Amino acid sequence: MEQYQLYTDLIHLFLDKEATQTETDLLFAELGKNPALQREFQHISSLHGTMAQSVQSYQPPADLSHSVFSAAGIPLSSAAGTAAASGLVSAAGKGMLQFIQKFIVGGVLLSAGAGLMYIVEPYLNHNGEGAGQQISPTHSAQSFPHSHPTFSGMPGMAVIHDTVVVSRKVQRSRQSVQEGFAASSAVAHTNRQHNGNATDETSDGQFSAGGAHQFAHGSTDNHSTTDDIQTPVANTVTRMEYRNAATITPAPRRQQYCPYDAPILLSPGSTTYSRVPDYLFVGSSIGVAHLPTRPIAEAGLADISGELLWKVSGGLMMGFTAGREQIPHFDIQAQGDSMVYTQINAVTFAGMALRYSLPLNKATYLPTFFRDCSLQTSFTGAGSSSGGVLRVGVGLSYPLNPLFDLHLGTTLNALVFRNKGSYQTAERIGIGMGIGFRF
Amino acid sequence: MLGMAEERNAAFTELYRRYEKRVWSYARISLQNDQRAKDATQDTFLRILKTGEKGATSVEHFAAYIMRIVRNIVINDQQRKRHDTVDIDTVEIPSAAAATYEQQEINTILETAMQLLPDDYRDAFSMQTYGGMSYQDIADTQQVPLSTVRNRVVRAKAKLREILSAYFTPEDIR
């Protein structure tokens, strides 16, 4: 009995993030083999969740600020609110400045751009249930063999079907968590990956239902595979989700952000695609082009384009694009005995775009800054009044903050146009920059 | 001079923004009364302001410092109240602004359950849960060893669970 109380105490300590490494190891070693303790873990997690929600409900009265500031003789200004509101802008500005300082050499601003990037978080749906559950990034399709990646989290840990995800905040306990779950062996082939959440508040108010689900399988069938237990898994998780709905406090948007976010590769059939685009990107570049009719290249050619993209799979996105680019070309028309040569400097185009984002977070040989970035490649096929427009772009995307991404890259643009009965091309190469918002 | 005053005001505003909810929650849960919690919160921030004006204090861990202040104010208030007669007007059903009716019910049960805890346990629990303090900060504030705080918080939560089990089945609070 004393031993049992020791473990329940450890559960409290763990959920309060006050357990030492040794205590965490001890707790999870026992959890892996003790079904009763697993249930206890569930109940205590629930209690913590209820208390966390209670804390959230205690909002100071509206007139408290007025009273305090009046008594202090300080005019109640909107400074705080203004600061909070401007925080995003200032953060973006600061990040951009740092970026420019690093990359713009010789004080030459190669290009400037502005854009918007809206990201609708990928929401997964399993038979209409669990919609709105956000899945942690950094999972491969193999992580979701049954296409119901339902999960819930407790402080520091989330369980996504058969994938244990441990936040960096409690990385110290990752090993023990894995061991604990490995002991249950129902998920022996589980991919264990990190959830990038790094903020304190990320897991506040959350608790684990998936954990019990994991434990339960470990205790009931130590040799089963995930295929064997597909149906019970789905039922169990769905039931727990319903209960959790009353007590889980959704993590604030900011806390879901991580610069190491990798694209999510979803298993077929598990995705509910939103009509809302996942990305809206607008960028611009300045480039140079060689004009066949002139002995020298023409420089300072600007373009601006936008892409409205939906996630397809992993880091691959597809959508629409439109823009205008300066890509000098010529048109020759026969007028009587003479040929009239007309130079056209710019075209407006619209078409389809593909963009692939490859996170660099696993490239440990790179400096930290670059590991925060993702490598972006884009391809555009569009039509214009002059002909077909092809654009290929390569660049880096750097997350300034939860809402903003900064892009720097180079583009190769080609215009295929018909002239005197034959197809000709005009090319242009540019380097550009864009800023995006995440929605 | 104007610049200094503005700086002071800006600093105070920022501090208030950061700690208002924490101070309020702790005061409210400890005093069980909106008006007294408001007074305690106001007194806490005024004391911070006065201390800052004296310019003599160097605070290493401000969160623990401000929680220590509000705790002292709360304790004084509770001691004073014990000698007072109960004014019927000040008796109120515990409420939490902006909380749903169901949440208010849960809060009421939680607050009632907390009253059944020993003072030290309740204090440690309130500081940890509603004041957002770490065990170490609580140990510094209560001037007891860390192991004592660990014991108090864990025992408080275990006791609360025991009490709440009469109201919630495990399934209910899952």
Coordinates of C-alpha atoms in Angstrom, one line a residue:
Chain A
M1 CA 0.0 0.0 0.0
E2 CA 2.8 2.4 0.9
Q3 CA 4.5 1.4 -2.4
Y4 CA 1.3 2.2 -4.2
Q5 CA 1.0 5.6 -2.6
L6 CA 4.6 6.3 -3.5
Y7 CA 3.7 5.9 -7.2
T8 CA 0.5 8.0 -7.0
D9 CA 2.6 10.7 -5.4
L10 CA 5.0 10.4 -8.2
I11 CA 2.2 10.8 -10.7
H12 CA 1.3 14.1 -9.0
L13 CA 4.9 15.2 -9.1
F14 CA 5.2 14.2 -12.7
L15 CA 2.1 16.1 -13.7
D16 CA 3.3 19.1 -11.8
K17 CA 6.6 18.9 -13.7
E18 CA 8.4 18.6 -10.4
A19 CA 9.5 15.0 -10.6
T20 CA 13.2 14.3 -10.9
Q21 CA 14.6 12.1 -13.6
T22 CA 15.0 9.2 -11.3
E23 CA 11.4 9.6 -10.1
T24 CA 10.2 9.8 -13.6
D25 CA 12.1 6.7 -14.6
L26 CA 10.7 4.9 -11.6
L27 CA 7.2 5.9 -12.3
F28 CA 7.2 4.9 -15.9
A29 CA 8.9 1.7 -15.3
E30 CA 6.0 0.8 -13.0
L31 CA 3.4 2.2 -15.3
G32 CA 4.6 -0.1 -18.1
K33 CA 3.6 -3.2 -16.1
N34 CA 0.9 -2.1 -13.7
P35 CA -2.6 -1.7 -15.1
A36 CA -4.0 -0.5 -11.8
L37 CA -1.5 2.3 -11.7
Q38 CA -2.2 3.1 -15.3
R39 CA -5.9 3.7 -14.4
E40 CA -4.7 5.8 -11.4
F41 CA -2.6 7.8 -13.8
Q42 CA -5.7 8.4 -15.8
H43 CA -7.7 9.6 -12.9
I44 CA -5.1 11.8 -11.5
S45 CA -4.4 13.3 -14.9
S46 CA -8.1 14.0 -15.2
L47 CA -8.1 15.7 -11.8
H48 CA -5.2 17.9 -12.9
G49 CA -7.0 18.7 -16.1
T50 CA -10.1 19.8 -14.1
M51 CA -8.1 21.9 -11.8
A52 CA -6.2 23.5 -14.7
Q53 CA -9.5 24.4 -16.3
S54 CA -10.7 25.8 -13.0
V55 CA -7.6 28.0 -12.8
Q56 CA -8.3 29.3 -16.3
S57 CA -11.8 30.3 -15.4
Y58 CA -10.7 32.7 -12.7
Q59 CA -10.6 35.8 -14.7
P60 CA -9.9 39.1 -13.0
P61 CA -13.0 41.4 -12.9
A62 CA -13.1 44.0 -15.6
D63 CA -12.9 46.9 -13.2
L64 CA -9.9 45.6 -11.3
S65 CA -7.4 47.3 -13.6
H66 CA -9.2 50.6 -13.2
S67 CA -9.2 50.3 -9.5
V68 CA -5.5 49.4 -9.2
F69 CA -4.4 52.1 -11.7
S70 CA -6.6 54.7 -10.1
A71 CA -5.2 53.9 -6.6
A72 CA -1.7 54.0 -8.0
G73 CA -2.3 57.3 -9.7
I74 CA -1.3 56.0 -13.0
P75 CA -3.4 56.8 -16.0
L76 CA -4.8 53.5 -17.3
S77 CA -3.5 53.6 -20.8
S78 CA -3.8 51.1 -23.5
A79 CA 0.0 50.7 -23.4
A80 CA -0.2 47.1 -22.4
G81 CA -2.7 46.2 -25.0
T82 CA -0.9 48.1 -27.6
A83 CA 2.3 46.4 -26.8
A84 CA 0.7 43.1 -27.0
A85 CA -0.9 43.9 -30.3
S86 CA 2.3 45.3 -31.7
G87 CA 4.4 42.5 -30.4
L88 CA 3.7 40.4 -33.5
V89 CA 4.7 43.2 -35.8
S90 CA 7.8 44.2 -33.8
A91 CA 8.8 40.5 -33.6
A92 CA 8.4 40.1 -37.3
G93 CA 10.3 43.4 -38.0
K94 CA 13.1 42.4 -35.7
G95 CA 13.4 39.0 -37.3
M96 CA 13.4 40.5 -40.7
L97 CA 16.1 42.9 -39.8
Q98 CA 18.2 40.1 -38.4
F99 CA 17.6 38.2 -41.5
I100 CA 18.5 41.0 -43.8
Q101 CA 21.6 41.8 -41.8
K102 CA 22.7 38.2 -42.3
F103 CA 22.0 37.9 -45.9
I104 CA 22.1 41.2 -47.6
V105 CA 25.7 41.9 -48.3
G106 CA 27.1 45.3 -49.1
G107 CA 23.9 47.1 -48.2
V108 CA 22.3 46.1 -51.4
L109 CA 18.8 45.2 -51.0
L110 CA 18.4 42.6 -53.6
S111 CA 14.7 42.5 -53.5
A112 CA 11.8 43.2 -51.3
G113 CA 8.5 41.5 -51.0
A114 CA 5.5 41.2 -49.0
G115 CA 3.2 38.4 -48.7
L116 CA 0.8 36.5 -46.8
M117 CA 1.0 32.9 -45.8
Y118 CA -2.0 31.5 -44.1
I119 CA -1.7 28.1 -42.7
V120 CA -4.8 26.3 -41.6
E121 CA -3.6 23.7 -39.2
P122 CA -4.1 20.3 -40.4
Y123 CA -7.1 18.8 -38.8
L124 CA -7.6 15.2 -38.9
N125 CA -10.9 13.4 -38.9
H126 CA -11.7 9.8 -38.2
N127 CA -15.1 9.0 -39.3
G128 CA -16.3 12.4 -38.4
E129 CA -14.9 12.2 -35.0
G130 CA -12.0 13.9 -33.5
A131 CA -12.3 16.8 -35.9
G132 CA -10.5 19.7 -34.5
Q133 CA -7.8 17.6 -32.8
Q134 CA -4.6 19.0 -33.9
I135 CA -1.9 16.5 -34.6
S136 CA 1.6 17.1 -33.8
P137 CA 3.9 17.5 -36.7
T138 CA 6.9 15.4 -37.5
H139 CA 5.1 12.2 -38.3
S140 CA 5.5 10.0 -41.3
A141 CA 2.6 8.2 -42.8
Q142 CA 3.8 5.0 -41.2
S143 CA 2.9 6.5 -37.9
F144 CA -0.8 6.3 -38.6
P145 CA -1.4 2.8 -39.9
H146 CA -5.1 2.9 -39.1
S147 CA -5.8 6.4 -40.2
H148 CA -7.2 7.5 -36.9
P149 CA -4.4 9.4 -35.3
T150 CA -6.4 10.4 -32.3
F151 CA -4.5 11.7 -29.4
S152 CA -4.6 13.6 -26.3
G153 CA -1.9 15.0 -24.2
M154 CA -0.9 15.4 -20.6
P155 CA 1.7 17.8 -19.5
G156 CA 4.7 17.1 -21.4
M157 CA 3.5 14.1 -23.3
A158 CA 1.0 13.2 -25.9
V159 CA 0.2 9.9 -27.3
I160 CA -0.9 9.6 -30.9
H161 CA -2.2 6.2 -31.6
D162 CA 0.9 4.2 -31.3
T163 CA 3.3 7.0 -31.4
V164 CA 4.7 8.5 -28.2
V165 CA 5.4 12.1 -28.6
V166 CA 7.3 13.9 -25.9
S167 CA 7.8 17.6 -25.8
R168 CA 11.2 19.1 -25.5
K169 CA 10.1 20.5 -22.1
V170 CA 10.2 17.1 -20.6
Q171 CA 12.8 15.6 -22.8
R172 CA 14.6 14.4 -19.8
S173 CA 11.8 11.9 -19.3
R174 CA 11.6 10.8 -22.9
Q175 CA 13.8 7.8 -22.4
S176 CA 11.7 6.6 -19.5
V177 CA 8.5 7.2 -21.3
Q178 CA 9.7 5.2 -24.2
E179 CA 10.8 2.5 -22.0
G180 CA 7.6 2.5 -20.2
F181 CA 5.6 2.2 -23.3
A182 CA 8.1 -0.2 -24.8
A183 CA 7.4 -2.4 -21.9
S184 CA 3.8 -2.6 -22.9
S185 CA 5.1 -4.0 -26.2
A186 CA 1.9 -3.6 -28.0
V187 CA 3.5 -0.9 -29.9
A188 CA 6.9 -2.5 -30.4
H189 CA 7.3 -1.1 -33.8
T190 CA 6.1 2.4 -32.8
N191 CA 7.8 5.3 -34.3
R192 CA 8.8 7.6 -31.5
Q193 CA 9.4 11.1 -32.3
H194 CA 9.6 14.5 -30.7
N195 CA 7.0 16.9 -30.6
G196 CA 8.6 20.3 -31.0
N197 CA 6.5 22.1 -28.4
A198 CA 8.9 24.0 -26.3
T199 CA 6.9 26.4 -24.3
D200 CA 5.9 26.0 -20.7
E201 CA 2.2 26.4 -21.2
T202 CA 1.9 24.0 -24.1
S203 CA 0.6 21.2 -22.1
D204 CA -1.2 23.0 -19.4
G205 CA -4.7 21.8 -19.0
Q206 CA -4.2 18.7 -21.1
F207 CA -4.1 15.2 -19.9
S208 CA -3.7 11.9 -21.4
A209 CA -6.4 9.6 -22.6
G210 CA -4.2 8.0 -25.2
G211 CA -1.8 7.0 -22.5
A212 CA -4.3 4.7 -20.9
H213 CA -5.2 3.4 -24.2
Q214 CA -1.6 2.5 -24.7
F215 CA -1.2 1.1 -21.3
A216 CA -4.4 -0.9 -21.7
H217 CA -3.1 -2.6 -24.8
G218 CA 0.2 -3.3 -23.1
S219 CA -1.5 -5.0 -20.3
T220 CA -4.1 -7.0 -22.2
D221 CA -2.1 -8.2 -25.1
N222 CA 1.6 -8.0 -24.8
H223 CA 2.2 -9.7 -28.1
S224 CA -0.5 -8.1 -30.3
T225 CA 0.3 -6.0 -33.2
T226 CA -1.5 -2.8 -34.1
D227 CA -3.3 -4.6 -36.9
D228 CA -4.7 -7.1 -34.4
I229 CA -6.2 -4.4 -32.2
Q230 CA -7.5 -2.0 -34.7
T231 CA -11.1 -2.0 -33.8
P232 CA -10.8 -1.8 -30.0
V233 CA -8.3 1.0 -30.4
A234 CA -10.7 3.0 -32.4
N235 CA -13.5 2.5 -29.9
T236 CA -11.5 3.2 -26.9
V237 CA -10.0 6.4 -28.3
T238 CA -13.3 7.7 -29.5
R239 CA -14.8 7.3 -26.1
M240 CA -12.0 9.0 -24.3
E241 CA -12.0 11.9 -26.7
Y242 CA -15.6 12.5 -25.9
R243 CA -14.9 12.7 -22.3
N244 CA -11.8 14.8 -22.8
A245 CA -13.8 17.4 -24.7
A246 CA -15.1 18.8 -21.5
T247 CA -11.7 19.3 -19.8
I248 CA -9.1 19.9 -22.4
T249 CA -8.1 23.5 -22.8
P250 CA -6.9 24.0 -26.3
A251 CA -3.4 25.2 -26.4
P252 CA -3.1 28.8 -27.4
R253 CA -2.1 29.2 -31.0
R254 CA 1.3 30.5 -30.2
Q255 CA 2.2 27.4 -28.3
Q256 CA 1.6 25.1 -31.2
Y257 CA 4.3 26.7 -33.1
C258 CA 7.8 25.2 -33.4
P259 CA 10.5 26.3 -35.8
Y260 CA 11.3 22.6 -36.3
D261 CA 7.9 21.7 -37.5
A262 CA 8.1 19.2 -40.2
P263 CA 5.4 18.7 -42.7
I264 CA 2.8 16.1 -41.9
L265 CA 2.5 13.2 -44.1
L266 CA -1.0 11.9 -43.8
S267 CA -2.1 8.5 -44.5
P268 CA -4.8 8.2 -47.2
G269 CA -8.3 8.6 -46.0
S270 CA -7.4 10.3 -42.8
T271 CA -7.5 13.8 -44.0
T272 CA -10.4 16.2 -44.3
Y273 CA -9.2 18.8 -46.6
S274 CA -10.4 22.2 -45.9
R275 CA -11.7 24.6 -48.5
V276 CA -9.7 27.2 -46.9
P277 CA -6.2 27.3 -48.3
D278 CA -3.3 26.1 -46.2
Y279 CA -0.9 28.7 -47.5
L280 CA -1.2 32.0 -49.2
F281 CA 2.1 33.3 -50.3
V282 CA 3.0 36.4 -52.1
G283 CA 6.5 37.3 -53.0
S284 CA 8.6 39.4 -55.3
S285 CA 12.0 39.4 -56.8
I286 CA 14.3 41.5 -58.9
G287 CA 16.2 39.9 -61.6
V288 CA 18.1 40.2 -64.8
A289 CA 17.3 38.9 -68.3
H290 CA 19.3 38.6 -71.4
L291 CA 17.7 40.2 -74.4
P292 CA 18.5 38.5 -77.7
T293 CA 17.9 41.7 -79.5
R294 CA 20.3 43.7 -77.4
P295 CA 24.0 43.2 -76.7
I296 CA 23.6 43.5 -73.0
A297 CA 21.5 42.0 -70.3
E298 CA 18.7 44.1 -68.8
A299 CA 18.7 44.3 -65.0
G300 CA 16.3 45.5 -62.4
L301 CA 13.4 43.6 -63.6
A302 CA 10.8 43.1 -61.0
D303 CA 8.1 40.6 -60.5
I304 CA 5.4 39.9 -58.0
S305 CA 3.4 36.8 -57.6
G306 CA 1.1 35.1 -55.3
E307 CA 0.3 31.5 -54.6
L308 CA -2.8 30.0 -53.0
L309 CA -1.8 26.6 -51.8
W310 CA -3.4 23.5 -50.3
K311 CA -1.4 20.8 -48.7
V312 CA -1.4 17.6 -50.7
S313 CA 0.9 15.3 -48.8
G314 CA 3.9 15.9 -46.5
G315 CA 5.6 19.1 -47.5
L316 CA 4.0 19.1 -50.9
M317 CA 1.4 21.8 -51.6
M318 CA -0.5 22.6 -54.8
G319 CA -2.7 25.5 -55.8
F320 CA -3.1 28.5 -57.9
T321 CA -0.8 31.3 -58.7
A322 CA -1.0 34.7 -60.4
G323 CA 1.3 37.5 -60.8
R324 CA 3.1 39.9 -63.0
E325 CA 6.7 39.7 -64.1
Q326 CA 9.1 41.8 -66.2
I327 CA 10.5 39.4 -68.8
P328 CA 11.3 41.3 -71.9
H329 CA 10.3 39.6 -75.1
F330 CA 9.3 40.8 -78.5
D331 CA 6.5 40.5 -80.9
I332 CA 6.9 40.8 -84.7
Q333 CA 3.9 41.6 -86.9
A334 CA 4.0 42.0 -90.6
Q335 CA 2.5 45.3 -91.7
G336 CA 2.6 45.6 -95.5
D337 CA 6.2 45.2 -96.6
S338 CA 7.7 45.9 -93.3
M339 CA 7.9 44.0 -90.1
V340 CA 6.9 45.8 -86.9
Y341 CA 9.0 44.9 -84.0
T342 CA 7.4 45.5 -80.6
Q343 CA 9.2 44.9 -77.3
I344 CA 6.9 43.7 -74.5
N345 CA 8.5 44.1 -71.1
A346 CA 6.0 42.4 -68.8
V347 CA 3.4 39.8 -68.7
T348 CA 0.6 39.0 -66.3
F349 CA 0.1 35.4 -65.7
A350 CA -2.1 32.9 -63.9
G351 CA -1.9 29.2 -63.5
M352 CA -1.0 26.4 -61.2
A353 CA 1.8 26.2 -58.6
L354 CA 3.5 23.4 -56.8
R355 CA 5.6 24.0 -53.7
Y356 CA 7.6 21.6 -51.7
S357 CA 8.9 22.3 -48.2
L358 CA 11.8 20.3 -46.9
P359 CA 12.6 21.0 -43.2
L360 CA 16.3 21.1 -42.4
N361 CA 15.9 20.3 -38.8
K362 CA 17.5 17.0 -39.1
A363 CA 20.6 18.3 -40.8
T364 CA 22.6 18.4 -37.7
Y365 CA 25.7 19.5 -39.5
L366 CA 24.1 22.8 -40.3
P367 CA 24.2 25.8 -38.0
T368 CA 21.2 26.2 -35.8
F369 CA 19.8 29.0 -37.8
F370 CA 19.6 26.9 -40.9
R371 CA 18.1 24.0 -39.0
D372 CA 15.2 26.3 -38.2
C373 CA 14.7 26.8 -41.9
S374 CA 13.1 24.7 -44.6
L375 CA 14.2 24.4 -48.1
Q376 CA 11.6 25.5 -50.5
T377 CA 11.2 24.5 -54.1
S378 CA 8.5 25.7 -56.3
F379 CA 7.3 25.2 -59.8
T380 CA 4.8 27.2 -61.6
G381 CA 3.1 26.6 -64.9
A382 CA 0.9 29.5 -66.1
G383 CA -0.5 31.1 -69.1
S384 CA -0.3 34.7 -70.1
S385 CA -1.3 36.9 -73.0
S386 CA 2.2 36.4 -74.6
G387 CA 2.5 32.7 -74.0
G388 CA 3.3 30.1 -71.4
V389 CA 5.1 31.0 -68.2
L390 CA 7.3 28.6 -66.4
R391 CA 8.9 29.4 -63.1
V392 CA 11.2 27.3 -60.9
G393 CA 12.2 28.6 -57.6
V394 CA 14.5 27.4 -54.8
G395 CA 15.0 29.1 -51.5
L396 CA 14.9 29.1 -47.8
S397 CA 12.0 29.7 -45.5
Y398 CA 12.6 31.0 -42.0
P399 CA 9.9 31.1 -39.4
L400 CA 10.1 34.4 -37.7
N401 CA 7.3 33.7 -35.3
P402 CA 4.1 31.7 -35.2
L403 CA 2.5 33.9 -37.8
F404 CA 5.3 35.0 -40.1
D405 CA 7.6 33.2 -42.4
L406 CA 10.4 34.9 -44.3
H407 CA 11.4 33.5 -47.6
L408 CA 14.6 34.2 -49.6
G409 CA 15.3 32.5 -52.8
T410 CA 16.0 32.6 -56.4
T411 CA 13.7 32.0 -59.3
L412 CA 14.3 31.1 -62.9
N413 CA 11.5 32.3 -65.1
A414 CA 10.9 31.4 -68.7
L415 CA 8.3 32.7 -71.1
V416 CA 7.5 30.5 -74.1
F417 CA 6.0 32.6 -76.8
R418 CA 5.2 32.1 -80.4
N419 CA 7.0 34.3 -82.9
K420 CA 7.0 34.1 -86.6
G421 CA 5.5 30.6 -86.6
S422 CA 8.0 29.2 -84.2
Y423 CA 8.3 29.0 -80.5
Q424 CA 10.9 31.1 -78.7
T425 CA 11.8 31.7 -75.1
A426 CA 12.8 34.5 -73.0
E427 CA 14.5 33.8 -69.7
R428 CA 15.0 35.7 -66.6
I429 CA 16.7 34.9 -63.4
G430 CA 15.9 36.7 -60.2
I431 CA 16.5 36.7 -56.5
G432 CA 13.7 37.6 -54.2
M433 CA 12.2 37.7 -50.8
G434 CA 8.8 37.3 -49.3
I435 CA 7.2 37.6 -45.9
G436 CA 4.3 35.4 -45.1
F437 CA 1.7 35.2 -42.4
R438 CA 0.5 31.9 -40.9
F439 CA -3.1 31.8 -40.2
Chain B
M1 CA 11.4 63.9 -14.4
L2 CA 8.6 63.3 -16.8
G3 CA 10.6 60.7 -18.5
M4 CA 11.2 58.8 -15.2
A5 CA 7.5 58.9 -14.4
E6 CA 6.7 57.5 -17.7
E7 CA 9.2 54.8 -17.3
R8 CA 7.8 53.9 -13.9
N9 CA 4.3 53.9 -15.3
A10 CA 5.3 51.7 -18.2
A11 CA 7.1 49.3 -15.9
F12 CA 4.2 49.1 -13.6
T13 CA 1.8 48.5 -16.4
E14 CA 3.9 45.7 -17.7
L15 CA 4.2 44.1 -14.3
Y16 CA 0.5 44.4 -13.8
R17 CA -0.2 42.8 -17.2
R18 CA 2.1 39.9 -16.4
Y19 CA 1.0 39.1 -12.9
E20 CA -2.6 40.4 -12.6
K21 CA -4.2 37.0 -13.3
R22 CA -1.9 35.1 -11.1
V23 CA -2.3 37.4 -8.2
W24 CA -6.0 37.7 -8.6
S25 CA -6.5 33.9 -8.9
Y26 CA -4.5 33.2 -5.8
A27 CA -6.2 36.0 -3.8
R28 CA -9.6 34.9 -5.0
I29 CA -9.2 31.3 -4.2
S30 CA -7.7 32.0 -0.9
L31 CA -10.2 34.6 0.3
Q32 CA -13.3 33.2 -1.4
N33 CA -14.6 36.6 -1.9
D34 CA -14.5 38.8 -5.0
Q35 CA -14.3 42.2 -3.2
R36 CA -11.6 41.1 -0.7
A37 CA -9.7 39.5 -3.5
K38 CA -9.8 42.8 -5.4
D39 CA -8.6 44.7 -2.4
A40 CA -5.8 42.2 -1.9
T41 CA -4.8 42.4 -5.5
Q42 CA -4.9 46.2 -5.4
D43 CA -2.8 46.3 -2.2
T44 CA -0.3 43.9 -3.7
F45 CA 0.4 46.1 -6.7
L46 CA 0.4 49.3 -4.7
R47 CA 3.0 47.8 -2.4
I48 CA 5.1 46.8 -5.4
L49 CA 4.8 50.4 -6.7
K50 CA 5.8 51.9 -3.4
T51 CA 8.7 49.5 -3.1
G52 CA 9.8 50.5 -6.5
E53 CA 9.6 54.2 -5.7
K54 CA 11.8 53.7 -2.7
G55 CA 14.3 52.3 -5.2
A56 CA 16.0 50.1 -2.7
T57 CA 14.9 46.7 -3.6
S58 CA 16.6 44.3 -5.9
V59 CA 14.4 41.4 -6.7
E60 CA 15.9 38.3 -8.2
H61 CA 12.8 36.3 -8.7
F62 CA 9.9 38.7 -9.2
A63 CA 7.2 36.1 -9.5
A64 CA 8.0 34.6 -6.2
Y65 CA 8.4 38.1 -4.7
I66 CA 5.0 39.3 -5.7
M67 CA 3.4 36.0 -4.7
R68 CA 5.0 36.4 -1.3
I69 CA 3.5 39.9 -1.0
V70 CA 0.0 38.8 -1.9
R71 CA 0.3 35.8 0.4
N72 CA 1.1 38.1 3.3
I73 CA -1.8 40.3 2.5
V74 CA -4.1 37.4 2.2
I75 CA -3.0 36.0 5.5
N76 CA -3.5 39.4 7.2
D77 CA -6.9 39.6 5.7
Q78 CA -7.8 36.2 6.9
Q79 CA -6.6 36.8 10.4
R80 CA -8.5 40.1 10.6
K81 CA -11.6 38.5 9.3
R82 CA -11.5 35.8 11.9
H83 CA -12.0 38.5 14.5
D84 CA -14.8 40.2 12.6
T85 CA -18.4 39.3 12.6
V86 CA -19.7 38.0 9.3
D87 CA -21.4 40.7 7.3
I88 CA -24.2 39.0 5.5
D89 CA -23.6 41.3 2.5
T90 CA -20.1 40.0 2.1
V91 CA -21.2 36.4 2.0
E92 CA -21.4 35.4 -1.6
I93 CA -21.6 32.3 -3.6
P94 CA -18.2 31.7 -5.1
S95 CA -18.1 32.8 -8.6
A96 CA -15.7 33.3 -11.3
A97 CA -16.1 35.9 -13.9
A98 CA -16.5 34.7 -17.4
A99 CA -16.9 31.1 -16.3
T100 CA -19.8 29.0 -17.5
Y101 CA -22.4 27.9 -15.1
E102 CA -21.1 24.4 -15.2
Q103 CA -17.6 25.6 -14.6
Q104 CA -18.8 27.7 -11.7
E105 CA -20.3 24.6 -10.2
I106 CA -17.0 22.8 -10.5
N107 CA -15.2 25.8 -9.0
T108 CA -17.6 25.9 -6.1
I109 CA -17.0 22.3 -5.4
L110 CA -13.3 22.7 -5.7
E111 CA -13.3 25.8 -3.4
T112 CA -15.4 24.0 -0.8
A113 CA -13.2 21.0 -1.0
M114 CA -10.1 23.2 -0.5
Q115 CA -11.6 24.5 2.7
L116 CA -11.4 21.0 4.1
L117 CA -7.6 20.9 3.7
P118 CA -5.2 21.8 6.5
D119 CA -4.1 25.4 6.2
D120 CA -0.5 24.6 5.2
Y121 CA -1.6 22.2 2.6
R122 CA -4.2 24.6 1.2
D123 CA -1.7 27.4 1.0
A124 CA 0.9 25.3 -0.8
F125 CA -1.7 24.0 -3.1
S126 CA -3.1 27.4 -3.9
M127 CA 0.3 28.9 -4.6
Q128 CA 1.2 26.0 -6.8
T129 CA -2.0 25.6 -8.7
Y130 CA -3.5 29.1 -8.8
G131 CA -0.4 31.2 -8.2
G132 CA 1.6 29.2 -10.7
M133 CA 4.6 28.9 -8.4
S134 CA 7.2 26.2 -8.5
Y135 CA 7.7 24.0 -5.5
Q136 CA 11.0 25.7 -4.8
D137 CA 9.4 29.2 -4.9
I138 CA 6.7 27.9 -2.5
A139 CA 9.4 26.5 -0.2
D140 CA 11.2 29.9 -0.2
T141 CA 7.9 31.7 0.5
Q142 CA 6.7 29.4 3.2
Q143 CA 10.3 29.1 4.5
V144 CA 10.2 25.3 4.7
P145 CA 12.3 22.7 3.1
L146 CA 11.5 21.7 -0.5
S147 CA 10.6 18.2 0.6
T148 CA 7.9 19.6 2.9
V149 CA 6.4 21.5 0.0
R150 CA 6.4 18.4 -2.1
N151 CA 4.6 16.6 0.6
R152 CA 2.1 19.3 1.2
V153 CA 1.1 19.8 -2.4
V154 CA 0.9 16.1 -3.2
R155 CA -1.0 15.4 0.0
A156 CA -3.4 18.2 -0.8
K157 CA -4.1 16.9 -4.2
A158 CA -4.5 13.4 -3.0
K159 CA -6.9 14.7 -0.4
L160 CA -8.8 16.8 -2.9
R161 CA -9.2 13.8 -5.1
E162 CA -10.6 11.9 -2.2
I163 CA -13.1 14.6 -1.4
L164 CA -14.0 15.1 -5.0
S165 CA -14.6 11.5 -5.6
A166 CA -17.9 12.0 -3.8
Y167 CA -18.9 14.4 -6.5
F168 CA -17.3 13.0 -9.6
T169 CA -16.9 9.4 -10.6
P170 CA -13.7 8.7 -12.3
E171 CA -15.6 8.6 -15.6
D172 CA -17.1 12.1 -14.9
I173 CA -13.8 13.8 -14.6
R174 CA -12.0 11.9 -17.2

